[in-house]
Coordinates of C-alpha atoms and ligand atoms in Angstrom, one line a residue:
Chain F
X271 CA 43.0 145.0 98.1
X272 CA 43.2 141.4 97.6
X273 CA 41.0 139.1 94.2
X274 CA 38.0 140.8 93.6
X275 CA 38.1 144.2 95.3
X276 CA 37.2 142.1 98.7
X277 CA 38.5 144.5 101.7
X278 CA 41.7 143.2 103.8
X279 CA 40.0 141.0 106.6
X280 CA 41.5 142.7 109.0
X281 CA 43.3 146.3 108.3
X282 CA 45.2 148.6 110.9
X283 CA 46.5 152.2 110.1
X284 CA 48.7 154.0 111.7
X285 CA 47.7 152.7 115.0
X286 CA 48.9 154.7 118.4
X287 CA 48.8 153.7 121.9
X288 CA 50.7 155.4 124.6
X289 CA 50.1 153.8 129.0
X290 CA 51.1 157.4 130.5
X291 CA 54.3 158.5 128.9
X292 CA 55.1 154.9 127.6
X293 CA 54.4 154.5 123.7
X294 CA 53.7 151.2 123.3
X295 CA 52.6 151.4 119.5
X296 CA 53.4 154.1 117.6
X297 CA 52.0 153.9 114.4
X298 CA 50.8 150.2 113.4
X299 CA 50.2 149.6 109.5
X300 CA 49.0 146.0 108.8
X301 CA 46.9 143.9 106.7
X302 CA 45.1 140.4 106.6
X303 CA 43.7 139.0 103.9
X304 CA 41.1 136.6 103.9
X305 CA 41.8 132.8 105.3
X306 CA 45.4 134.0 105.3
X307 CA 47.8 133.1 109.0
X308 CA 50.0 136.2 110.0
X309 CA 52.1 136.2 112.5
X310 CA 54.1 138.6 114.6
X311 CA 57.3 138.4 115.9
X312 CA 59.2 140.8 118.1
X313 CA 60.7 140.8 121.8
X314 CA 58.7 140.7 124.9
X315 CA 57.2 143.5 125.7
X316 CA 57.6 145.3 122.2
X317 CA 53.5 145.8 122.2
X318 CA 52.8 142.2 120.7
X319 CA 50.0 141.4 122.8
X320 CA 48.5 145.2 122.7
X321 CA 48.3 145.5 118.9
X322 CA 45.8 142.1 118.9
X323 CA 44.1 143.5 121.9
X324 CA 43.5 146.7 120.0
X325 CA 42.2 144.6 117.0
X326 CA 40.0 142.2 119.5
X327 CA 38.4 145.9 120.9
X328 CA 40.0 145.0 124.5
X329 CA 42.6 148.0 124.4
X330 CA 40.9 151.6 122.4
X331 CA 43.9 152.7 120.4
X332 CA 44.8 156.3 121.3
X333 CA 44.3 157.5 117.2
X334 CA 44.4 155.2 113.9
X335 CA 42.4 152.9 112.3
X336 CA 41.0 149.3 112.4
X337 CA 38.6 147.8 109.8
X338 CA 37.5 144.1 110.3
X339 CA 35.7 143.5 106.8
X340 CA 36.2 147.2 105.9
X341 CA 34.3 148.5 108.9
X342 CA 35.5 150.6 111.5
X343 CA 35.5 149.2 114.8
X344 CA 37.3 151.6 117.0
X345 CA 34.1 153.9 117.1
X346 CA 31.9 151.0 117.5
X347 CA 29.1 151.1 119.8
X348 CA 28.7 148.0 122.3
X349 CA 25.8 146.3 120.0
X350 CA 27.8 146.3 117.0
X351 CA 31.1 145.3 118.7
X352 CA 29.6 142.1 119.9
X353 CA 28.5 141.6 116.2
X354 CA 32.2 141.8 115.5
X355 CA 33.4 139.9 118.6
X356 CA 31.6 137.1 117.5
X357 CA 33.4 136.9 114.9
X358 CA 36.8 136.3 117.1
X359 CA 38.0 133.5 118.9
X360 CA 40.8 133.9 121.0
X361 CA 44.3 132.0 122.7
X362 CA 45.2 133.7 125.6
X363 CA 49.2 133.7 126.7
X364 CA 47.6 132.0 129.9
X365 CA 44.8 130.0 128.5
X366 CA 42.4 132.3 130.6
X367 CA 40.4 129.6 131.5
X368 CA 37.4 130.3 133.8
X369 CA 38.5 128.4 136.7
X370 CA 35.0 127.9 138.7
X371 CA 33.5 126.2 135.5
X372 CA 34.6 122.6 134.3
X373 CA 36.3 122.5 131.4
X374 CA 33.3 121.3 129.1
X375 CA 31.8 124.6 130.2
X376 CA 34.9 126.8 129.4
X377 CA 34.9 125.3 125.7
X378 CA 30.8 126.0 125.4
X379 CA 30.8 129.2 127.4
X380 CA 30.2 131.3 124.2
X381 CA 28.2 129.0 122.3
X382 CA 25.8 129.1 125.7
X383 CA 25.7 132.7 126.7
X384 CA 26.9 134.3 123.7
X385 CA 24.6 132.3 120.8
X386 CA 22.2 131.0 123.6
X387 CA 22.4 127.7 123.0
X388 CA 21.0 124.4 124.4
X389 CA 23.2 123.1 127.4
X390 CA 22.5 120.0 126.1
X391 CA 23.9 120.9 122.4
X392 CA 26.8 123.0 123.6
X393 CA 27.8 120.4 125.7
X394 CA 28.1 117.8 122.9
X395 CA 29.8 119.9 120.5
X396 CA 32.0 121.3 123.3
X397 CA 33.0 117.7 123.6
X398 CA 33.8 117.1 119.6
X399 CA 36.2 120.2 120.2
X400 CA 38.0 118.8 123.2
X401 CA 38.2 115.7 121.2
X402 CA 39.3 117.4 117.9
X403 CA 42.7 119.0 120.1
X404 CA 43.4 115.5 120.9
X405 CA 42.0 114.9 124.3
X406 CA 39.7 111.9 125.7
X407 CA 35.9 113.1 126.4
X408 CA 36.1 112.6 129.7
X409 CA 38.5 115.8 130.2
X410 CA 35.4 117.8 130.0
X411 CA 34.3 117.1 133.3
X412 CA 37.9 118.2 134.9
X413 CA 38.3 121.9 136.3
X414 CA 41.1 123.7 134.7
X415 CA 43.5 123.8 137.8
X416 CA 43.7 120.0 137.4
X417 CA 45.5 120.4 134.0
X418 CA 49.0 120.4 133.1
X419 CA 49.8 123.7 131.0
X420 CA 50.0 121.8 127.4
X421 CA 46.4 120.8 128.3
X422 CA 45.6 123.7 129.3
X423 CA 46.3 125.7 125.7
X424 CA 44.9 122.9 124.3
X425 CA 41.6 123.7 126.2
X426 CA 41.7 127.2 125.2
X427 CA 42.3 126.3 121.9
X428 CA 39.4 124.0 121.9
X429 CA 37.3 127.3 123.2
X430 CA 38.8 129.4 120.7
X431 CA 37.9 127.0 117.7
X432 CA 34.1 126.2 119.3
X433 CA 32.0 129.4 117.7
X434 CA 33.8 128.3 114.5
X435 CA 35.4 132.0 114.4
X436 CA 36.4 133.7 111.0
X437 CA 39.3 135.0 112.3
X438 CA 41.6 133.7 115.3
X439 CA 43.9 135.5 117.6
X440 CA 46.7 133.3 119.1
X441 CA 49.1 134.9 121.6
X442 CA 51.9 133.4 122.5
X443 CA 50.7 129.5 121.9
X444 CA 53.8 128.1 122.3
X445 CA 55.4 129.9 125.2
X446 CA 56.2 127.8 128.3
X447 CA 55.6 124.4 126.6
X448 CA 58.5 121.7 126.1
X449 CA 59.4 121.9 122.7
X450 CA 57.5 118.5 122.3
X451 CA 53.9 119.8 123.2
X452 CA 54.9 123.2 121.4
X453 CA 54.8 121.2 118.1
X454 CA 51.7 119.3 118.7
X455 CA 50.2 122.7 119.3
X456 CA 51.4 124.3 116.3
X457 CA 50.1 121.1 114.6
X458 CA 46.6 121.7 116.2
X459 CA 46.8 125.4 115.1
X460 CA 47.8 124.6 111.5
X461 CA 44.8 121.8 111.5
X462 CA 42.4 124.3 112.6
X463 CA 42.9 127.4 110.9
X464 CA 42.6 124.9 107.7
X465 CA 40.1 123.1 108.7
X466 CA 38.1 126.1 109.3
X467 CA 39.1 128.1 106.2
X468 CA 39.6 131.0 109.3
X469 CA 41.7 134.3 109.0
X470 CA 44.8 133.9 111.5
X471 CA 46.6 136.4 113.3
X472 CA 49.0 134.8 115.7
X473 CA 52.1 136.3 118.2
X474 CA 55.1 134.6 119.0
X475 CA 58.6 135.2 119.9
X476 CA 59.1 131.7 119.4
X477 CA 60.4 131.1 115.8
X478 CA 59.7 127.3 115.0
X479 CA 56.3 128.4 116.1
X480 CA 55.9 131.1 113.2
X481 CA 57.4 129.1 110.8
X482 CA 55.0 126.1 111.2
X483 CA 52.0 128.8 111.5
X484 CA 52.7 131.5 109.1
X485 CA 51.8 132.1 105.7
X486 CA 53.1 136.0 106.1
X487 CA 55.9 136.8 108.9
X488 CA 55.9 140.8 110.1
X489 CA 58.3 141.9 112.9
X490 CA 57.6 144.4 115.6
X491 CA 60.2 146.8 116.9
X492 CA 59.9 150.2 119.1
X493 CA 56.2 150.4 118.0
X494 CA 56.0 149.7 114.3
X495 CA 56.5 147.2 112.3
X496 CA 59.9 147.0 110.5
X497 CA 59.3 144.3 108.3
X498 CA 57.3 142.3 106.4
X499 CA 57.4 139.1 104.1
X500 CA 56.7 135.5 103.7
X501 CA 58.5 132.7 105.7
X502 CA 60.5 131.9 102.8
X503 CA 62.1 135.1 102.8
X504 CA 62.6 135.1 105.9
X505 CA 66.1 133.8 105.9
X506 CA 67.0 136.5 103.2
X507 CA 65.2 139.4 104.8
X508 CA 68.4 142.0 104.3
X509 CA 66.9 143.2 107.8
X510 CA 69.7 143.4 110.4
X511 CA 67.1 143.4 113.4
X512 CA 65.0 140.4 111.6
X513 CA 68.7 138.7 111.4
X514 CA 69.4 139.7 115.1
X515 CA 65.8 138.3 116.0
X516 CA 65.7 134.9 114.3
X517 CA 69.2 134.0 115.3
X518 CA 68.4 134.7 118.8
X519 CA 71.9 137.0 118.9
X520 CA 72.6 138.4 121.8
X521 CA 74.5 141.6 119.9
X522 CA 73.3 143.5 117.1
X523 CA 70.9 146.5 116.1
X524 CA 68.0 145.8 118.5
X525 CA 70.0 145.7 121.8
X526 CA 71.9 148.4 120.9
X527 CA 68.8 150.5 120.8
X528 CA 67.5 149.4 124.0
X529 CA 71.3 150.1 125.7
X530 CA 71.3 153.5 124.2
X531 CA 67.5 154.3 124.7
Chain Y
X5 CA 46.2 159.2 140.1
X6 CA 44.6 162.4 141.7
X7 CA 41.5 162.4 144.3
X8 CA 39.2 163.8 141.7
X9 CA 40.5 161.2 138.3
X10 CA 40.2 158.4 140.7
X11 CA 36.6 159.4 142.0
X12 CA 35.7 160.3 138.5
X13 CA 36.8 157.0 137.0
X14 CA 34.9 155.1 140.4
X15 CA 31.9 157.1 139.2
X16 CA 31.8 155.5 135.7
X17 CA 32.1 152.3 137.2
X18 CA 29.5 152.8 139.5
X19 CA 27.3 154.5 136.9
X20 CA 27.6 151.9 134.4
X21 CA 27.7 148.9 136.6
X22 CA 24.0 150.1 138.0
X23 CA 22.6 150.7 134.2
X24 CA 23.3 147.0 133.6
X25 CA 21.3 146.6 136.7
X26 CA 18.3 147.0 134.8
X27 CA 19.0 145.4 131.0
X28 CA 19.5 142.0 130.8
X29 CA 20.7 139.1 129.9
X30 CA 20.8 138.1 133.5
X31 CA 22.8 135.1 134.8
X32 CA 20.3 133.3 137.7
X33 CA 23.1 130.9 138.2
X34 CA 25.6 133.6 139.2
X35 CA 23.3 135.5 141.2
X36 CA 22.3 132.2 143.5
X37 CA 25.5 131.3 143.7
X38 CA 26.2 134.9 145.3
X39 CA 23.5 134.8 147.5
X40 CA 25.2 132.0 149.1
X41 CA 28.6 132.7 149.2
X42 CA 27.8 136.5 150.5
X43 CA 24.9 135.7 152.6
X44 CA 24.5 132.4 154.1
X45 CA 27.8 132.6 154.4
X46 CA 28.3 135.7 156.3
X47 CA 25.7 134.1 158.9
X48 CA 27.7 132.7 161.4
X49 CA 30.3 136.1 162.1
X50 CA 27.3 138.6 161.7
X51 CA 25.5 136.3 163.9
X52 CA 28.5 135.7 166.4
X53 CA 29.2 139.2 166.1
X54 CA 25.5 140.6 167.0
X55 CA 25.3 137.9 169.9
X56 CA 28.0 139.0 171.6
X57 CA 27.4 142.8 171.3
X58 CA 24.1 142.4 172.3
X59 CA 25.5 140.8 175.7
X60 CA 28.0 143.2 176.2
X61 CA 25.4 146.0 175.8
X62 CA 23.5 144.4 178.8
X63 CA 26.2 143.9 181.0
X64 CA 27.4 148.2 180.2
X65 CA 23.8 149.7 180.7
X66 CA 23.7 147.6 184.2
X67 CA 27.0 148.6 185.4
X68 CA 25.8 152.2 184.1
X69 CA 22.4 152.3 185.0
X70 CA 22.1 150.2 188.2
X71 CA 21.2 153.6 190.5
X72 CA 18.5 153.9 188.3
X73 CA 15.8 151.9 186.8
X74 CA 18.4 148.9 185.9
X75 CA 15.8 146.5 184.6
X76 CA 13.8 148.2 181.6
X77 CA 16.5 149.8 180.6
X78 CA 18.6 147.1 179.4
X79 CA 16.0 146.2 177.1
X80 CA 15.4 149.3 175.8
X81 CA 19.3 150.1 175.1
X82 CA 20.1 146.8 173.7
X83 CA 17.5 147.2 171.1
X84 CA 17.7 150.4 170.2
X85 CA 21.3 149.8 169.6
X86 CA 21.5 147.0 168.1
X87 CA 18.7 147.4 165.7
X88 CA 19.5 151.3 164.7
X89 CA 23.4 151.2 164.9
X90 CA 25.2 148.3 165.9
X91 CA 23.4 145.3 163.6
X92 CA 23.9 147.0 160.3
X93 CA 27.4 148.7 161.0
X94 CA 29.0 145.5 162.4
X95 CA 27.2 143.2 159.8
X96 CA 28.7 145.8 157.4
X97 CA 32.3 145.8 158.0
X98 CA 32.5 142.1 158.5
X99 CA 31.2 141.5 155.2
X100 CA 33.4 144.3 154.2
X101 CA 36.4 142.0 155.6
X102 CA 35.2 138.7 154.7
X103 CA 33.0 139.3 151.0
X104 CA 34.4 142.6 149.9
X105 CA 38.1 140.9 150.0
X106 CA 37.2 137.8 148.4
X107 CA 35.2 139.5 145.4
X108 CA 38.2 141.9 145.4
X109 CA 40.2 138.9 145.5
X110 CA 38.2 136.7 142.6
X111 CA 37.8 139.6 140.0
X112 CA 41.1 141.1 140.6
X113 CA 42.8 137.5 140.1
X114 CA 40.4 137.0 136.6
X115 CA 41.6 140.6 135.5
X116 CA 45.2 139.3 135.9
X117 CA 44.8 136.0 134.1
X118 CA 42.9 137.7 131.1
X119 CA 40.1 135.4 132.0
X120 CA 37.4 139.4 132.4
X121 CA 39.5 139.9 128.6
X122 CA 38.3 136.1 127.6
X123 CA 34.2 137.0 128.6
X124 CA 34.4 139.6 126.1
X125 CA 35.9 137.9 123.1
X126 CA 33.1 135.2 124.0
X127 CA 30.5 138.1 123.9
X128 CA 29.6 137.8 127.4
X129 CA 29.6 141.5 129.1
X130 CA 31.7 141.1 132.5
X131 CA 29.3 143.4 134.4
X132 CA 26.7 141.6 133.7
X133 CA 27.9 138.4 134.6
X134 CA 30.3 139.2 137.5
X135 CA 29.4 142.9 138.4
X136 CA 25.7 142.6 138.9
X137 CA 24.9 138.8 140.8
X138 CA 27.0 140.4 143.1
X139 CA 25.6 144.1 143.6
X140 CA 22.0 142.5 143.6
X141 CA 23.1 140.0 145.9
X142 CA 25.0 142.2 148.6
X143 CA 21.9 144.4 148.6
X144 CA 19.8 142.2 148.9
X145 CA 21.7 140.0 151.3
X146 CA 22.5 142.4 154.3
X147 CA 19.1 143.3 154.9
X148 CA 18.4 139.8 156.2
X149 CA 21.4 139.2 158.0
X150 CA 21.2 142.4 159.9
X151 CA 17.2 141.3 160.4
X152 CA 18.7 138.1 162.1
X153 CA 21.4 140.0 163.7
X154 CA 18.8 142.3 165.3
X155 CA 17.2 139.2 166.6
X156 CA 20.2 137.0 167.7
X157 CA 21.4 140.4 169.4
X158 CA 18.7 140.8 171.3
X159 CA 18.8 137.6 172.5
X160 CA 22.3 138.2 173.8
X161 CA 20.8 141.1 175.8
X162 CA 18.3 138.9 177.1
X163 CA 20.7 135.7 178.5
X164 CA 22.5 138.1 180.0
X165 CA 19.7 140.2 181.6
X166 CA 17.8 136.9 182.8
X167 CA 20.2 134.3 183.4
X168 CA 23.7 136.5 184.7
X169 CA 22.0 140.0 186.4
X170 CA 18.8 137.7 187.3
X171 CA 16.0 139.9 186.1
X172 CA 12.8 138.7 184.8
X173 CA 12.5 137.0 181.4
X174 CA 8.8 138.3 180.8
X175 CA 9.6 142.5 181.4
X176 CA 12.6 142.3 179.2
X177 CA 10.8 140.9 176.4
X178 CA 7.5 143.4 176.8
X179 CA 10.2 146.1 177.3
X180 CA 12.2 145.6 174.1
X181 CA 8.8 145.2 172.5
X182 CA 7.2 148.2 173.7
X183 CA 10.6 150.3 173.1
X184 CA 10.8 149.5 169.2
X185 CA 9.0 151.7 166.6
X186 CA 9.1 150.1 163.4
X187 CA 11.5 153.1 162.1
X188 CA 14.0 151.4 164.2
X189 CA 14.3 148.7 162.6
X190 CA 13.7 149.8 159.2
X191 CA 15.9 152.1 159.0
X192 CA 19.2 149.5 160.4
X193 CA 17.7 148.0 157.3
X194 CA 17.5 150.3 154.9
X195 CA 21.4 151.0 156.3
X196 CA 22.1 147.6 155.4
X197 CA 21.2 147.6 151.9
X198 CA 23.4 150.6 151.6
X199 CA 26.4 148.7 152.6
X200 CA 25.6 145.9 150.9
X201 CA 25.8 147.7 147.8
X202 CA 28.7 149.8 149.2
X203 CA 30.6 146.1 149.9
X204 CA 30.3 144.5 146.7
X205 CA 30.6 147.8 144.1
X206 CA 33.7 148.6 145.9
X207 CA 35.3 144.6 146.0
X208 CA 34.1 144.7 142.1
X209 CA 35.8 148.2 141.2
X210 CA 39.2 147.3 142.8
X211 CA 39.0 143.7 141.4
X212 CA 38.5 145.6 138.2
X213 CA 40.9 148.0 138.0
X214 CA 43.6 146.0 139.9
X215 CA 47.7 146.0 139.2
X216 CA 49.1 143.5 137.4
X217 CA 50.9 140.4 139.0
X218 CA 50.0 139.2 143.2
X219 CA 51.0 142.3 144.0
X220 CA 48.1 143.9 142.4
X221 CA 46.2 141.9 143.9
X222 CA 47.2 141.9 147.4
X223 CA 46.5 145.8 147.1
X224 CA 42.8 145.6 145.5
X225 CA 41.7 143.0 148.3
X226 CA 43.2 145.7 150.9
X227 CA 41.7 148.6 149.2
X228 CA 38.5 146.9 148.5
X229 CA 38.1 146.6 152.5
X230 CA 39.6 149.6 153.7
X231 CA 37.5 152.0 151.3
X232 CA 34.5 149.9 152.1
X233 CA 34.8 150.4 155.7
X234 CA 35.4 154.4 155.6
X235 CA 32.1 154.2 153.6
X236 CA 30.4 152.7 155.7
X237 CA 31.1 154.6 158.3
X238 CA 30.7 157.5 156.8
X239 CA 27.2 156.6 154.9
X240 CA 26.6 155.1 158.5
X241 CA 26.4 158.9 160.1
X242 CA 24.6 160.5 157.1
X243 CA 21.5 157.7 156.8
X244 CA 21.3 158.4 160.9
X245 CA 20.9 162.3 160.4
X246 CA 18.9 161.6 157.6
X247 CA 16.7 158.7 159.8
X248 CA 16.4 160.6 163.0
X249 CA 16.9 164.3 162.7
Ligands
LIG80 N1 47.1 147.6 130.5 C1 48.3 148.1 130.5 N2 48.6 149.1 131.3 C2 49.9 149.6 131.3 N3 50.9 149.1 130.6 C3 50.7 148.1 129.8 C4 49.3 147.5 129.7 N4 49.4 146.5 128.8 C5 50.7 146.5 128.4 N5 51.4 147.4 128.9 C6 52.8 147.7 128.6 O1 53.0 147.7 127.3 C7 54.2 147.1 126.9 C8 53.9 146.0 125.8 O2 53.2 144.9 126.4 P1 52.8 143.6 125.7 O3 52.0 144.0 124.4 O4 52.0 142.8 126.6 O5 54.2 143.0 125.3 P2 54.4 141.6 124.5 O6 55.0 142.1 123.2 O7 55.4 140.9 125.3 O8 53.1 140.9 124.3 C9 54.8 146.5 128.1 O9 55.9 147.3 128.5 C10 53.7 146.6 129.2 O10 54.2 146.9 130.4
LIG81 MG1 52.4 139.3 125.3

């Protein structure tokens, strides 16, 4: 419990989830607090992008528990889950851009069909948001295929930021960028998490990345996570598989694990 | 996954995908949009397709029926063919090939990139907007195209009964008239609505549940049309029993 008895913004226990005989998670324990930027860090395919789709409601967990505000949301009925979900905005790994709509449209999409607003409105404010990640107005009226990838995340930033969300997901915000448009992206997420006062919960393999973005730094391994701690501490975690991770070593506990396993 | 899990978990798709039939929101601008691309598109081959049947139809019943009474019954097996059986089962399996794949296709492509993942964050329930403009629109859809099928197929029948075996324009069109009971027609419609919905449910289910990668892909699209096909065919026979017998 964080000041004032306020609940963990978002709070996962002991958090299962087998595809067929393949555990992906196997027993998640996490907490956000409120306007604080978590990230997770952990190999590829450890389960980093299924333990935010099981928080987002995309993925039902197999057992456990997830409160957003100290509700329950895996036994949510659809009405109250898009209560919730509106409280999200999401980076996808891809962007996930809708490619038959212009971009304009992708940023306002949920401000238009999910909060039914004007065209007219959405449009300008969709606008302000492709402005605020640093692009020219007149991106709006491109379709995503005509972007280069950096533009792309950018755009799906801009979508992600346009409900004004409490809490954003980020997945992977930084993979297959230059290490140029990588920093300008962490930039624009450190801007607008701020800017926003918003909960963060971001994934990365991509250490600059977390450092930048992170006020609190857990690692994923086999399922759980192993540990947990601020980016200060990082350096002096006393975890072998944090050491292995950060130093991008090719030898040490984690790969050991996966030759034996 | 076993016969039974597979038509199981079709079932819930089905199920669910017809119950948001019925509550909205609606998207207007999805639905016209797929009343284009499925049927104003699907004009041309359905009508190529009809046009040549119907001709080939003509020139079969005079080879086979020339000892007999050549004339009236061209007319009379060229439409009943065409407008029980052949207009809605060929209209069906070329929109199978040509919508059923490209839904397939389009869904199955926006599963892969996460984009069906990115509606629900933004609240927006991906049956309504991608499943049901599309059911409505096949079902709706087919029933017209097989309409002008029936006609354009009748017209093949005719060019070739007038102006290749000679025969006279005037008893070919009283013939096909007087043939036709309204049941006829009707019910190559009423078959066409079932494929249309048969088409687009089973482009949207594979699109749904497709692999990961291009290679999950390339399967839905094949899957969408081969199952579609089979369906029809086999939904084809039971309307027929249920029609005429
Ligand atoms: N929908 C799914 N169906 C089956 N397996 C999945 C699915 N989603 C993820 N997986 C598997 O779960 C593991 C973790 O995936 P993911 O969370 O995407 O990894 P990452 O940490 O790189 O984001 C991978 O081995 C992946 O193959
Ligand atoms: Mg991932």
């Amino acid at each position: 419990m964080s000041e004032a008895g306020q609940p963990p913004k978002i709070s996962m226990r002991n958090v299962k989830k087998s595809f067929g005989t393949k555990k992906v998670l196997n027993g998640i324990d996490l907490d956000v607090e409120k306007g604080e930027s978590c990230v997770i860090i952990g190999g590829s395919g450890t389960g980093k992008s299924v333990t935010l789709k099981c928080v987002l409601g995309l993925i039902r967990p197999d057992s456990g528990s997830i409160k957003i505000d100290g509700s329950e949301v895996t036994e949510m009925d659809n009405d109250d889950r898009d209560e919730v979900m509106s409280k999200f905005g999401m980076l996808f790994q891809g962007g996930a851009l809708f490619d038959s709509l212009p971009v304009w449209e992708n940023v306002a999409f949920g401000l238009i069909h999910g909060r039914k607003m004007d065209r007219e409105e959405a449009h300008e404010i969709a606008l302000q948001k492709i402005e605020a990640v640093g692009m020219g107005r007149q991106v709006g009226s491109l379709y995503p295929a005509e972007l280069s990838g950096g533009m792309q995340k950018r755009i799906g930033l801009a979508r992600a930021i346009a409900g004004n969300p409490e809490i954003i997901f980020f997945d992977e915000p930084t993979t297959g960028l230059d290490p140029i448009m990588a920093d300008v992206i962490n930039d624009l997420i450190a801007k607008c998490v701020k800017d926003l006062g918003a909960t963060a919960l971001s994934i990365t393999h991509d250490m600059a990345s977390a450092r930048k973005i992170a006020d609190k730094i857990t690692m994923i391994h086999e399922g759980k996570l192993i540990w947990t701690g601020s980016v200060k501490e990082l350096d002096n975690s006393g975890n072998e598989y944090v050491d292995q991770f950060i130093h991008g070593r090719a030898e040490g506990p984690i790969t050991k694990h996966a030759n034996m396993a | 996954m076993s016969f039974f899990a597979t038509v199981g978990q079709f079932s819930a798709f089905a199920g669910l995908s017809v119950s948001h039939v019925f509550r909205g929101p609606f998207f207007p601008k999805n639905f016209s949009k797929q009343i284009v691309s499925i049927g104003y598109y699907s004009l041309p081959v359905v009508g190529l397709t009809t046009f040549f049947t119907g001709m080939v139809l003509a020139l079969q019943s005079y080879t086979g029926f020339t000892r007999f009474n050549a004339e009236s019954a061209i007319a009379s097996v060229v439409a009943l063919s065409i407008t029980r059986e052949l207009a809605p089962v060929l209209a069906g399996l070329m929109v199978a090939g040509r919508v059923g794949a490209s839904i397939a296709a389009e869904i199955g492509t926006m599963r892969v990139t996460e984009q069906i993942d990115a509606l629900r964050t933004l609240s927006v329930n991906p049956f309504k907007y991608l499943v049901v403009p599309r059911l409505i629109a096949g079902t709706l859809t087919l029933p017209i195209l097989v309409l002008i099928g029936d006609l354009i197929g009748i017209m093949g029948g005719y060019i070739v009964s007038v102006h290749v075996l000679g025969f006279s324009a005037g008893s070919y069109l009283s013939q096909s008239w007087d043939v036709l009971q309204p049941i006829d027609v009707i019910s190559g419609l009423a078959k066409a609505a079932v494929f249309g919905f048969i088409v687009t449910i089973m482009g949207c289910y594979h699109g749904f549940n497709s692999g990961r990668g291009a290679q999950g892909v390339g399967a839905a699209t094949t899957n969408a049309v081969v199952t579609s096909s089979i369906l029809i065919l086999v939904f084809n026979y039971i309307l027929t029993q249920v029609f005429f017998s």
